[in-house]
Structure formats: C-alpha cells, structure tokens
PDB file of C-alpha atoms in Angstrom:
ATOM      1  CA  MET A   1    -149.308-107.532 127.103  1.00 51.00           C
ATOM      2  CA  SER A   2    -145.721-106.310 127.454  1.00 64.00           C
ATOM      3  CA  ASP A   3    -142.851-108.644 126.680  1.00 74.00           C
ATOM      4  CA  LYS A   4    -141.814-108.602 130.335  1.00 75.00           C
ATOM      5  CA  LEU A   5    -145.252-109.565 131.530  1.00 74.00           C
ATOM      6  CA  THR A   6    -145.395-112.304 128.914  1.00 85.00           C
ATOM      7  CA  ASP A   7    -142.035-113.642 130.089  1.00 87.00           C
ATOM      8  CA  GLU A   8    -143.207-113.662 133.705  1.00 89.00           C
ATOM      9  CA  THR A   9    -146.470-115.325 132.743  1.00 90.00           C
ATOM     10  CA  ARG A  10    -144.529-117.955 130.848  1.00 95.00           C
ATOM     11  CA  GLU A  11    -142.296-118.738 133.823  1.00 96.00           C
ATOM     12  CA  THR A  12    -144.745-118.713 136.663  1.00 93.00           C
ATOM     13  CA  GLY A  13    -148.107-119.315 135.040  1.00 94.00           C
ATOM     14  CA  ASP A  14    -150.287-122.352 134.598  1.00 96.00           C
ATOM     15  CA  VAL A  15    -151.078-121.642 130.957  1.00 96.00           C
ATOM     16  CA  LEU A  16    -149.350-123.335 128.026  1.00 97.00           C
ATOM     17  CA  LEU A  17    -147.851-120.462 126.047  1.00 96.00           C
ATOM     18  CA  PRO A  18    -145.082-121.951 123.899  1.00 97.00           C
ATOM     19  CA  LYS A  19    -142.398-119.513 122.851  1.00 96.00           C
ATOM     20  CA  PHE A  20    -141.806-120.542 119.261  1.00 97.00           C
ATOM     21  CA  GLY A  21    -138.582-119.124 117.812  1.00 94.00           C
ATOM     22  CA  ALA A  22    -138.188-117.018 114.691  1.00 91.00           C
ATOM     23  CA  ASP A  23    -138.212-120.347 112.823  1.00 93.00           C
ATOM     24  CA  GLY A  24    -141.541-121.269 114.436  1.00 96.00           C
ATOM     25  CA  LEU A  25    -139.993-124.081 116.462  1.00 97.00           C
ATOM     26  CA  ILE A  26    -139.416-125.206 120.018  1.00 98.00           C
ATOM     27  CA  THR A  27    -137.004-127.946 121.047  1.00 98.00           C
ATOM     28  CA  GLY A  28    -138.300-131.403 121.944  1.00 98.00           C
ATOM     29  CA  VAL A  29    -136.248-133.842 124.026  1.00 98.00           C
ATOM     30  CA  VAL A  30    -137.590-137.381 124.142  1.00 98.00           C
ATOM     31  CA  GLN A  31    -136.839-139.343 127.291  1.00 98.00           C
ATOM     32  CA  ASP A  32    -137.676-143.007 127.849  1.00 98.00           C
ATOM     33  CA  VAL A  33    -140.277-142.932 130.630  1.00 98.00           C
ATOM     34  CA  ARG A  34    -138.980-146.193 132.062  1.00 98.00           C
ATOM     35  CA  THR A  35    -135.178-145.888 131.859  1.00 98.00           C
ATOM     36  CA  LEU A  36    -134.966-142.045 131.715  1.00 98.00           C
ATOM     37  CA  GLU A  37    -132.484-142.451 128.864  1.00 98.00           C
ATOM     38  CA  ILE A  38    -132.568-139.554 126.408  1.00 98.00           C
ATOM     39  CA  LEU A  39    -133.612-141.025 123.087  1.00 98.00           C
ATOM     40  CA  MET A  40    -133.602-138.151 120.623  1.00 98.00           C
ATOM     41  CA  VAL A  41    -133.873-134.422 120.114  1.00 98.00           C
ATOM     42  CA  ALA A  42    -136.116-132.896 117.453  1.00 98.00           C
ATOM     43  CA  PHE A  43    -138.191-129.778 116.902  1.00 98.00           C
ATOM     44  CA  LEU A  44    -141.884-129.004 117.105  1.00 98.00           C
ATOM     45  CA  ASP A  45    -143.884-126.235 115.515  1.00 98.00           C
ATOM     46  CA  ALA A  46    -147.439-125.430 116.592  1.00 98.00           C
ATOM     47  CA  GLU A  47    -148.834-128.062 114.212  1.00 98.00           C
ATOM     48  CA  ALA A  48    -146.572-130.793 115.615  1.00 98.00           C
ATOM     49  CA  LEU A  49    -147.453-129.876 119.183  1.00 98.00           C
ATOM     50  CA  THR A  50    -151.170-130.030 118.411  1.00 98.00           C
ATOM     51  CA  ALA A  51    -150.797-133.368 116.602  1.00 98.00           C
ATOM     52  CA  THR A  52    -148.809-134.766 119.533  1.00 98.00           C
ATOM     53  CA  GLN A  53    -151.438-133.678 122.031  1.00 98.00           C
ATOM     54  CA  GLU A  54    -154.358-134.876 119.921  1.00 98.00           C
ATOM     55  CA  THR A  55    -152.955-138.302 119.011  1.00 98.00           C
ATOM     56  CA  GLY A  56    -150.833-139.156 122.051  1.00 98.00           C
ATOM     57  CA  PHE A  57    -147.891-139.958 119.764  1.00 98.00           C
ATOM     58  CA  ALA A  58    -144.838-137.760 119.264  1.00 98.00           C
ATOM     59  CA  HIS A  59    -144.890-135.595 116.148  1.00 98.00           C
ATOM     60  CA  PHE A  60    -142.182-133.204 115.021  1.00 98.00           C
ATOM     61  CA  HIS A  61    -141.534-130.684 112.303  1.00 98.00           C
ATOM     62  CA  SER A  62    -139.039-131.968 109.772  1.00 94.00           C
ATOM     63  CA  ARG A  63    -136.734-129.081 109.012  1.00 86.00           C
ATOM     64  CA  SER A  64    -135.244-130.828 105.974  1.00 86.00           C
ATOM     65  CA  ARG A  65    -138.623-131.669 104.471  1.00 90.00           C
ATOM     66  CA  SER A  66    -140.514-128.678 105.900  1.00 92.00           C
ATOM     67  CA  LYS A  67    -143.457-130.795 106.956  1.00 96.00           C
ATOM     68  CA  LEU A  68    -145.192-132.485 109.836  1.00 98.00           C
ATOM     69  CA  TRP A  69    -143.580-135.779 110.743  1.00 97.00           C
ATOM     70  CA  LYS A  70    -145.029-138.481 112.960  1.00 98.00           C
ATOM     71  CA  LYS A  71    -142.063-140.249 114.529  1.00 98.00           C
ATOM     72  CA  GLY A  72    -142.231-143.866 113.342  1.00 97.00           C
ATOM     73  CA  GLU A  73    -144.715-143.231 110.537  1.00 96.00           C
ATOM     74  CA  THR A  74    -142.596-145.353 108.191  1.00 94.00           C
ATOM     75  CA  SER A  75    -140.442-147.413 110.579  1.00 95.00           C
ATOM     76  CA  GLY A  76    -143.201-148.244 113.035  1.00 97.00           C
ATOM     77  CA  ASN A  77    -140.951-147.056 115.838  1.00 98.00           C
ATOM     78  CA  THR A  78    -143.473-144.664 117.309  1.00 98.00           C
ATOM     79  CA  LEU A  79    -143.208-142.872 120.631  1.00 98.00           C
ATOM     80  CA  LYS A  80    -146.267-143.075 122.872  1.00 98.00           C
ATOM     81  CA  VAL A  81    -146.391-139.943 124.979  1.00 98.00           C
ATOM     82  CA  ILE A  82    -146.915-140.527 128.697  1.00 98.00           C
ATOM     83  CA  GLU A  83    -146.181-137.021 129.924  1.00 98.00           C
ATOM     84  CA  MET A  84    -144.874-133.744 128.559  1.00 98.00           C
ATOM     85  CA  ARG A  85    -143.011-131.135 130.573  1.00 98.00           C
ATOM     86  CA  ILE A  86    -142.124-127.615 129.502  1.00 98.00           C
ATOM     87  CA  ASP A  87    -139.259-125.448 130.681  1.00 98.00           C
ATOM     88  CA  CYS A  88    -139.234-122.096 132.431  1.00 97.00           C
ATOM     89  CA  ASP A  89    -139.369-119.929 129.317  1.00 96.00           C
ATOM     90  CA  GLN A  90    -141.553-122.411 127.412  1.00 98.00           C
ATOM     91  CA  ASP A  91    -139.236-122.950 124.469  1.00 97.00           C
ATOM     92  CA  ALA A  92    -138.314-126.568 125.205  1.00 98.00           C
ATOM     93  CA  LEU A  93    -140.319-129.712 125.916  1.00 98.00           C
ATOM     94  CA  VAL A  94    -139.375-132.964 127.595  1.00 98.00           C
ATOM     95  CA  ILE A  95    -141.484-135.759 126.136  1.00 98.00           C
ATOM     96  CA  LEU A  96    -141.599-138.777 128.433  1.00 98.00           C
ATOM     97  CA  ALA A  97    -142.481-141.638 126.114  1.00 98.00           C
ATOM     98  CA  GLU A  98    -142.749-145.368 125.657  1.00 98.00           C
ATOM     99  CA  PRO A  99    -140.761-146.232 122.524  1.00 98.00           C
ATOM    100  CA  ALA A 100    -142.173-148.969 120.266  1.00 98.00           C
ATOM    101  CA  GLY A 101    -138.674-149.829 119.066  1.00 98.00           C
ATOM    102  CA  PRO A 102    -135.294-148.228 118.416  1.00 98.00           C
ATOM    103  CA  ALA A 103    -135.702-144.459 118.448  1.00 98.00           C
ATOM    104  CA  CYS A 104    -132.781-143.745 116.126  1.00 97.00           C
ATOM    105  CA  HIS A 105    -133.049-144.141 112.360  1.00 94.00           C
ATOM    106  CA  THR A 106    -129.693-145.982 112.518  1.00 95.00           C
ATOM    107  CA  GLY A 107    -131.383-148.780 114.466  1.00 96.00           C
ATOM    108  CA  ALA A 108    -129.805-147.763 117.745  1.00 97.00           C
ATOM    109  CA  ARG A 109    -132.031-147.584 120.821  1.00 97.00           C
ATOM    110  CA  THR A 110    -131.067-143.959 121.300  1.00 98.00           C
ATOM    111  CA  CYS A 111    -129.540-141.379 118.963  1.00 98.00           C
ATOM    112  CA  PHE A 112    -126.929-140.702 121.663  1.00 98.00           C
ATOM    113  CA  TYR A 113    -124.869-143.875 121.126  1.00 98.00           C
ATOM    114  CA  ARG A 114    -121.461-142.195 121.235  1.00 98.00           C
ATOM    115  CA  LYS A 115    -119.643-140.264 123.905  1.00 98.00           C
ATOM    116  CA  VAL A 116    -117.283-137.399 123.216  1.00 98.00           C
ATOM    117  CA  GLU A 117    -113.657-137.952 124.186  1.00 97.00           C
ATOM    118  CA  GLY A 118    -111.685-134.897 123.127  1.00 96.00           C
ATOM    119  CA  ALA A 119    -111.835-134.789 119.334  1.00 97.00           C
ATOM    120  CA  SER A 120    -112.956-138.424 119.131  1.00 98.00           C
ATOM    121  CA  LEU A 121    -116.143-140.387 119.694  1.00 98.00           C
ATOM    122  CA  ALA A 122    -116.466-143.759 121.396  1.00 98.00           C
ATOM    123  CA  PRO A 123    -119.438-146.114 121.668  1.00 97.00           C
ATOM    124  CA  VAL A 124    -121.521-145.808 124.817  1.00 96.00           C
ATOM    125  CA  ARG A 125    -121.754-149.141 126.625  1.00 80.00           C
ATOM    126  CA  THR A 126    -125.233-149.452 128.075  1.00 66.00           C
TER     127      THR A 126
ATOM    128  CA  MET B   1    -115.983-134.318 100.792  1.00 51.00           C
ATOM    129  CA  SER B   2    -119.560-134.599  99.537  1.00 64.00           C
ATOM    130  CA  ASP B   3    -122.453-133.798 101.825  1.00 75.00           C
ATOM    131  CA  LYS B   4    -123.553-137.432 101.727  1.00 75.00           C
ATOM    132  CA  LEU B   5    -120.140-138.676 102.751  1.00 74.00           C
ATOM    133  CA  THR B   6    -120.011-136.091 105.503  1.00 85.00           C
ATOM    134  CA  ASP B   7    -123.405-137.220 106.793  1.00 87.00           C
ATOM    135  CA  GLU B   8    -122.274-140.858 106.827  1.00 89.00           C
ATOM    136  CA  THR B   9    -119.047-139.919 108.552  1.00 90.00           C
ATOM    137  CA  ARG B  10    -121.004-138.010 111.154  1.00 95.00           C
ATOM    138  CA  GLU B  11    -123.297-140.957 111.882  1.00 95.00           C
ATOM    139  CA  THR B  12    -120.899-143.841 111.891  1.00 93.00           C
ATOM    140  CA  GLY B  13    -117.526-142.283 112.560  1.00 93.00           C
ATOM    141  CA  ASP B  14    -115.382-141.883 115.616  1.00 96.00           C
ATOM    142  CA  VAL B  15    -114.530-138.249 114.945  1.00 96.00           C
ATOM    143  CA  LEU B  16    -116.233-135.292 116.609  1.00 97.00           C
ATOM    144  CA  LEU B  17    -117.650-133.274 113.708  1.00 96.00           C
ATOM    145  CA  PRO B  18    -120.401-131.070 115.167  1.00 97.00           C
ATOM    146  CA  LYS B  19    -123.018-129.972 112.679  1.00 96.00           C
ATOM    147  CA  PHE B  20    -123.563-126.371 113.710  1.00 97.00           C
ATOM    148  CA  GLY B  21    -126.728-124.864 112.249  1.00 94.00           C
ATOM    149  CA  ALA B  22    -127.048-121.741 110.150  1.00 91.00           C
ATOM    150  CA  ASP B  23    -127.056-119.878 113.481  1.00 93.00           C
ATOM    151  CA  GLY B  24    -123.774-121.546 114.450  1.00 96.00           C
ATOM    152  CA  LEU B  25    -125.399-123.564 117.230  1.00 97.00           C
ATOM    153  CA  ILE B  26    -126.052-127.114 118.329  1.00 98.00           C
ATOM    154  CA  THR B  27    -128.534-128.116 121.029  1.00 98.00           C
ATOM    155  CA  GLY B  28    -127.308-129.046 124.493  1.00 98.00           C
ATOM    156  CA  VAL B  29    -129.436-131.097 126.896  1.00 98.00           C
ATOM    157  CA  VAL B  30    -128.167-131.243 130.460  1.00 98.00           C
ATOM    158  CA  GLN B  31    -128.999-134.387 132.399  1.00 98.00           C
ATOM    159  CA  ASP B  32    -128.233-134.965 136.070  1.00 98.00           C
ATOM    160  CA  VAL B  33    -125.674-137.780 136.022  1.00 98.00           C
ATOM    161  CA  ARG B  34    -127.051-139.220 139.264  1.00 98.00           C
ATOM    162  CA  THR B  35    -130.839-138.959 138.889  1.00 98.00           C
ATOM    163  CA  LEU B  36    -130.990-138.784 135.044  1.00 98.00           C
ATOM    164  CA  GLU B  37    -133.424-135.893 135.433  1.00 98.00           C
ATOM    165  CA  ILE B  38    -133.258-133.430 132.542  1.00 98.00           C
ATOM    166  CA  LEU B  39    -132.174-130.129 134.048  1.00 98.00           C
ATOM    167  CA  MET B  40    -132.112-127.665 131.157  1.00 98.00           C
ATOM    168  CA  VAL B  41    -131.754-127.154 127.434  1.00 98.00           C
ATOM    169  CA  ALA B  42    -129.435-124.522 125.966  1.00 98.00           C
ATOM    170  CA  PHE B  43    -127.304-123.996 122.885  1.00 98.00           C
ATOM    171  CA  LEU B  44    -123.602-124.258 122.175  1.00 98.00           C
ATOM    172  CA  ASP B  45    -121.522-122.692 119.456  1.00 98.00           C
ATOM    173  CA  ALA B  46    -117.974-123.819 118.694  1.00 98.00           C
ATOM    174  CA  GLU B  47    -116.592-121.469 121.356  1.00 98.00           C
ATOM    175  CA  ALA B  48    -118.917-122.845 124.055  1.00 98.00           C
ATOM    176  CA  LEU B  49    -118.084-126.433 123.126  1.00 98.00           C
ATOM    177  CA  THR B  50    -114.356-125.718 123.356  1.00 98.00           C
ATOM    178  CA  ALA B  51    -114.771-123.910 126.687  1.00 98.00           C
ATOM    179  CA  THR B  52    -116.814-126.815 128.039  1.00 98.00           C
ATOM    180  CA  GLN B  53    -114.211-129.353 126.990  1.00 98.00           C
ATOM    181  CA  GLU B  54    -111.276-127.296 128.244  1.00 98.00           C
ATOM    182  CA  THR B  55    -112.719-126.383 131.648  1.00 98.00           C
ATOM    183  CA  GLY B  56    -114.926-129.374 132.448  1.00 98.00           C
ATOM    184  CA  PHE B  57    -117.828-127.035 133.219  1.00 98.00           C
ATOM    185  CA  ALA B  58    -120.847-126.486 130.959  1.00 98.00           C
ATOM    186  CA  HIS B  59    -120.695-123.366 128.810  1.00 98.00           C
ATOM    187  CA  PHE B  60    -123.337-122.178 126.384  1.00 98.00           C
ATOM    188  CA  HIS B  61    -123.895-119.435 123.868  1.00 98.00           C
ATOM    189  CA  SER B  62    -126.386-116.885 125.109  1.00 94.00           C
ATOM    190  CA  ARG B  63    -128.632-116.078 122.186  1.00 86.00           C
ATOM    191  CA  SER B  64    -130.097-113.012 123.914  1.00 86.00           C
ATOM    192  CA  ARG B  65    -126.715-111.565 124.847  1.00 90.00           C
ATOM    193  CA  SER B  66    -124.788-113.006 121.865  1.00 93.00           C
ATOM    194  CA  LYS B  67    -121.916-114.139 124.021  1.00 96.00           C
ATOM    195  CA  LEU B  68    -120.241-117.049 125.730  1.00 98.00           C
ATOM    196  CA  TRP B  69    -121.929-117.949 128.982  1.00 97.00           C
ATOM    197  CA  LYS B  70    -120.554-120.190 131.709  1.00 98.00           C
ATOM    198  CA  LYS B  71    -123.560-121.695 133.439  1.00 98.00           C
ATOM    199  CA  GLY B  72    -123.453-120.531 137.043  1.00 97.00           C
ATOM    200  CA  GLU B  73    -120.905-117.751 136.467  1.00 96.00           C
ATOM    201  CA  THR B  74    -122.995-115.373 138.561  1.00 94.00           C
ATOM    202  CA  SER B  75    -125.241-117.729 140.589  1.00 95.00           C
ATOM    203  CA  GLY B  76    -122.533-120.236 141.432  1.00 97.00           C
ATOM    204  CA  ASN B  77    -124.817-122.997 140.209  1.00 98.00           C
ATOM    205  CA  THR B  78    -122.282-124.525 137.850  1.00 98.00           C
ATOM    206  CA  LEU B  79    -122.580-127.826 136.043  1.00 98.00           C
ATOM    207  CA  LYS B  80    -119.567-130.130 136.295  1.00 98.00           C
ATOM    208  CA  VAL B  81    -119.425-132.230 133.160  1.00 98.00           C
ATOM    209  CA  ILE B  82    -118.969-135.946 133.760  1.00 98.00           C
ATOM    210  CA  GLU B  83    -119.671-137.178 130.233  1.00 98.00           C
ATOM    211  CA  MET B  84    -120.902-135.763 126.935  1.00 98.00           C
ATOM    212  CA  ARG B  85    -122.750-137.739 124.290  1.00 98.00           C
ATOM    213  CA  ILE B  86    -123.549-136.655 120.763  1.00 98.00           C
ATOM    214  CA  ASP B  87    -126.384-137.768 118.543  1.00 98.00           C
ATOM    215  CA  CYS B  88    -126.377-139.522 115.187  1.00 97.00           C
ATOM    216  CA  ASP B  89    -126.156-136.400 113.036  1.00 96.00           C
ATOM    217  CA  GLN B  90    -123.996-134.528 115.561  1.00 98.00           C
ATOM    218  CA  ASP B  91    -126.277-131.562 116.053  1.00 97.00           C
ATOM    219  CA  ALA B  92    -127.276-132.286 119.652  1.00 98.00           C
ATOM    220  CA  LEU B  93    -125.329-133.041 122.831  1.00 98.00           C
ATOM    221  CA  VAL B  94    -126.351-134.713 126.053  1.00 98.00           C
ATOM    222  CA  ILE B  95    -124.272-133.301 128.886  1.00 98.00           C
ATOM    223  CA  LEU B  96    -124.257-135.596 131.901  1.00 98.00           C
ATOM    224  CA  ALA B  97    -123.384-133.312 134.772  1.00 98.00           C
ATOM    225  CA  GLU B  98    -123.159-132.851 138.519  1.00 98.00           C
ATOM    226  CA  PRO B  99    -125.104-129.688 139.365  1.00 98.00           C
ATOM    227  CA  ALA B 100    -123.701-127.462 142.127  1.00 98.00           C
ATOM    228  CA  GLY B 101    -127.199-126.197 142.919  1.00 98.00           C
ATOM    229  CA  PRO B 102    -130.546-125.490 141.268  1.00 98.00           C
ATOM    230  CA  ALA B 103    -130.073-125.539 137.504  1.00 98.00           C
ATOM    231  CA  CYS B 104    -132.927-123.147 136.744  1.00 97.00           C
ATOM    232  CA  HIS B 105    -132.609-119.388 137.163  1.00 94.00           C
ATOM    233  CA  THR B 106    -136.000-119.501 138.931  1.00 95.00           C
ATOM    234  CA  GLY B 107    -134.401-121.490 141.763  1.00 96.00           C
ATOM    235  CA  ALA B 108    -136.002-124.749 140.703  1.00 97.00           C
ATOM    236  CA  ARG B 109    -133.827-127.840 140.580  1.00 97.00           C
ATOM    237  CA  THR B 110    -134.734-128.306 136.923  1.00 98.00           C
ATOM    238  CA  CYS B 111    -136.181-125.930 134.340  1.00 98.00           C
ATOM    239  CA  PHE B 112    -138.834-128.578 133.622  1.00 98.00           C
ATOM    240  CA  TYR B 113    -140.928-128.022 136.748  1.00 98.00           C
ATOM    241  CA  ARG B 114    -144.321-128.056 135.014  1.00 98.00           C
ATOM    242  CA  LYS B 115    -146.152-130.706 133.044  1.00 98.00           C
ATOM    243  CA  VAL B 116    -148.455-129.965 130.136  1.00 98.00           C
ATOM    244  CA  GLU B 117    -152.103-130.871 130.619  1.00 97.00           C
ATOM    245  CA  GLY B 118    -154.007-129.761 127.556  1.00 96.00           C
ATOM    246  CA  ALA B 119    -153.782-125.971 127.455  1.00 97.00           C
ATOM    247  CA  SER B 120    -152.717-125.810 131.099  1.00 98.00           C
ATOM    248  CA  LEU B 121    -149.577-126.433 133.107  1.00 98.00           C
ATOM    249  CA  ALA B 122    -149.344-128.144 136.479  1.00 98.00           C
ATOM    250  CA  PRO B 123    -146.420-128.471 138.900  1.00 97.00           C
ATOM    251  CA  VAL B 124    -144.388-131.655 138.615  1.00 96.00           C
ATOM    252  CA  ARG B 125    -144.245-133.455 141.939  1.00 80.00           C
ATOM    253  CA  THR B 126    -140.783-134.928 142.335  1.00 66.00           C
TER     254      THR B 126
END
C-alpha cells in the first residue's frame, strides 16, 4: 500500500491504524468526561494502547523509564476510560476518562494549573 | 542550575520555562474556548511559541515541512488564542482558542471526528 493510500485510509477509514512516530509513540490527551477539562498529556506506544483497550484504564509509555505505565498504579489515581477518539492522521488520541483522583503527580486536579502570561505563569482559578 | 532544581522550578514556579524535547518541540493541544471540545494537536518549537504570543494566533512547527506554520494561513481557519496553559513539567500547552472555521484540514470542526471501538473507528455524533 502506497504512503498516499495509507494516509487517505487513515483519514477517511473506519479502521484503527495508529501512526506511531519514529519513537514508536502517539500523543494521548486525557479529558475529564464530565467537565471536559484537559487533565494531562502523555504518550502511548502500541503496548500502552493495547493495555488501555484491554483493561479500560489509561496506560502510557514512560519515556523516562522506557516502560509501560498504568496511570495511578502507585498513587491510585487511575483514569477509567469512557471513550477514545483519534485524530485525522491517527497520531493523537483523546481519552475521555473518569479520574479517580487528582490527575497530576503534584496533587493538582489537572496538570494544566497555570496559565501563560508573557514570560510568567499564574495560577488558573477554576 | 541542576536538573533537579530546574525540574522543581518548572513545576512550582511562576516563570515560563518550556521544556523543549530533543526535537525542539513541545505538544500543543487546542481546545475550543466556548465548547471545550478538543480541536487538534500539533507541536510548537520556540519560534512557534513566540509567534503565537506575539500575534495572538496559534502557530505551530510543521514537522513534515520543517517550518513555522500559522494555522489557517492558507485556509483562513485561524485560531485566535484566548488563553494558554502549560503543564507541570512545561512540555505541553493547552491553547484555548476561538476557531474561525473548521479546525481540521478535512473540513471537520475537530480533528477528533472518530471514536475508537476495538479495531474499528466510528463517527462521533456531536
């Protein structure tokens, strides 16, 4: 199959055909299914995607530890997957999830707790 | 400054200190400021971040063309930035934006127009 045909199939087709990058990863954006707040961004390889689909809980590939990582495996703050959506070229996922607790390792509800104001950051009031 | 101190400063500080990857990029997630729908995911280098901040319109780094890319420069479907948020380790941005038209190059309102159902994809009804 030519690259062009593959690209078209990816965009218009009804087959999951993730376009993993040279690093073997696609981007995962976790969104709270209830509030639609974006909770975190992490990366999935084929193993993490399979584990997420098989267990119903979000798994990622830890780039720093080079291994499969179930979100919340130590903290208990798991993410129950309600729905997953994939983008046009199939290199990014939106994971609509029910969080069991704060999604950020800092204890914040979301990793995006600061807004950018020029060269400074300010807390987001939510 | 040690790496550890830098990491702490990134997480807790009030200074914008983007952690560009080995490829010079951070992840950008565009969210409709009104509906909170996730419209697209793309990548920013330092040049794209500066252009976004200076113009108030979302710019990215095109990995395929290796150049700065103003979203909508040809289609007219620009993204007016209302607020930007950065995550704990400052390697991902949420761009809350007002879209001028469909965000996806396919003509869809969002790039995430399909949900994953096992090995298949199905249209998202919105």
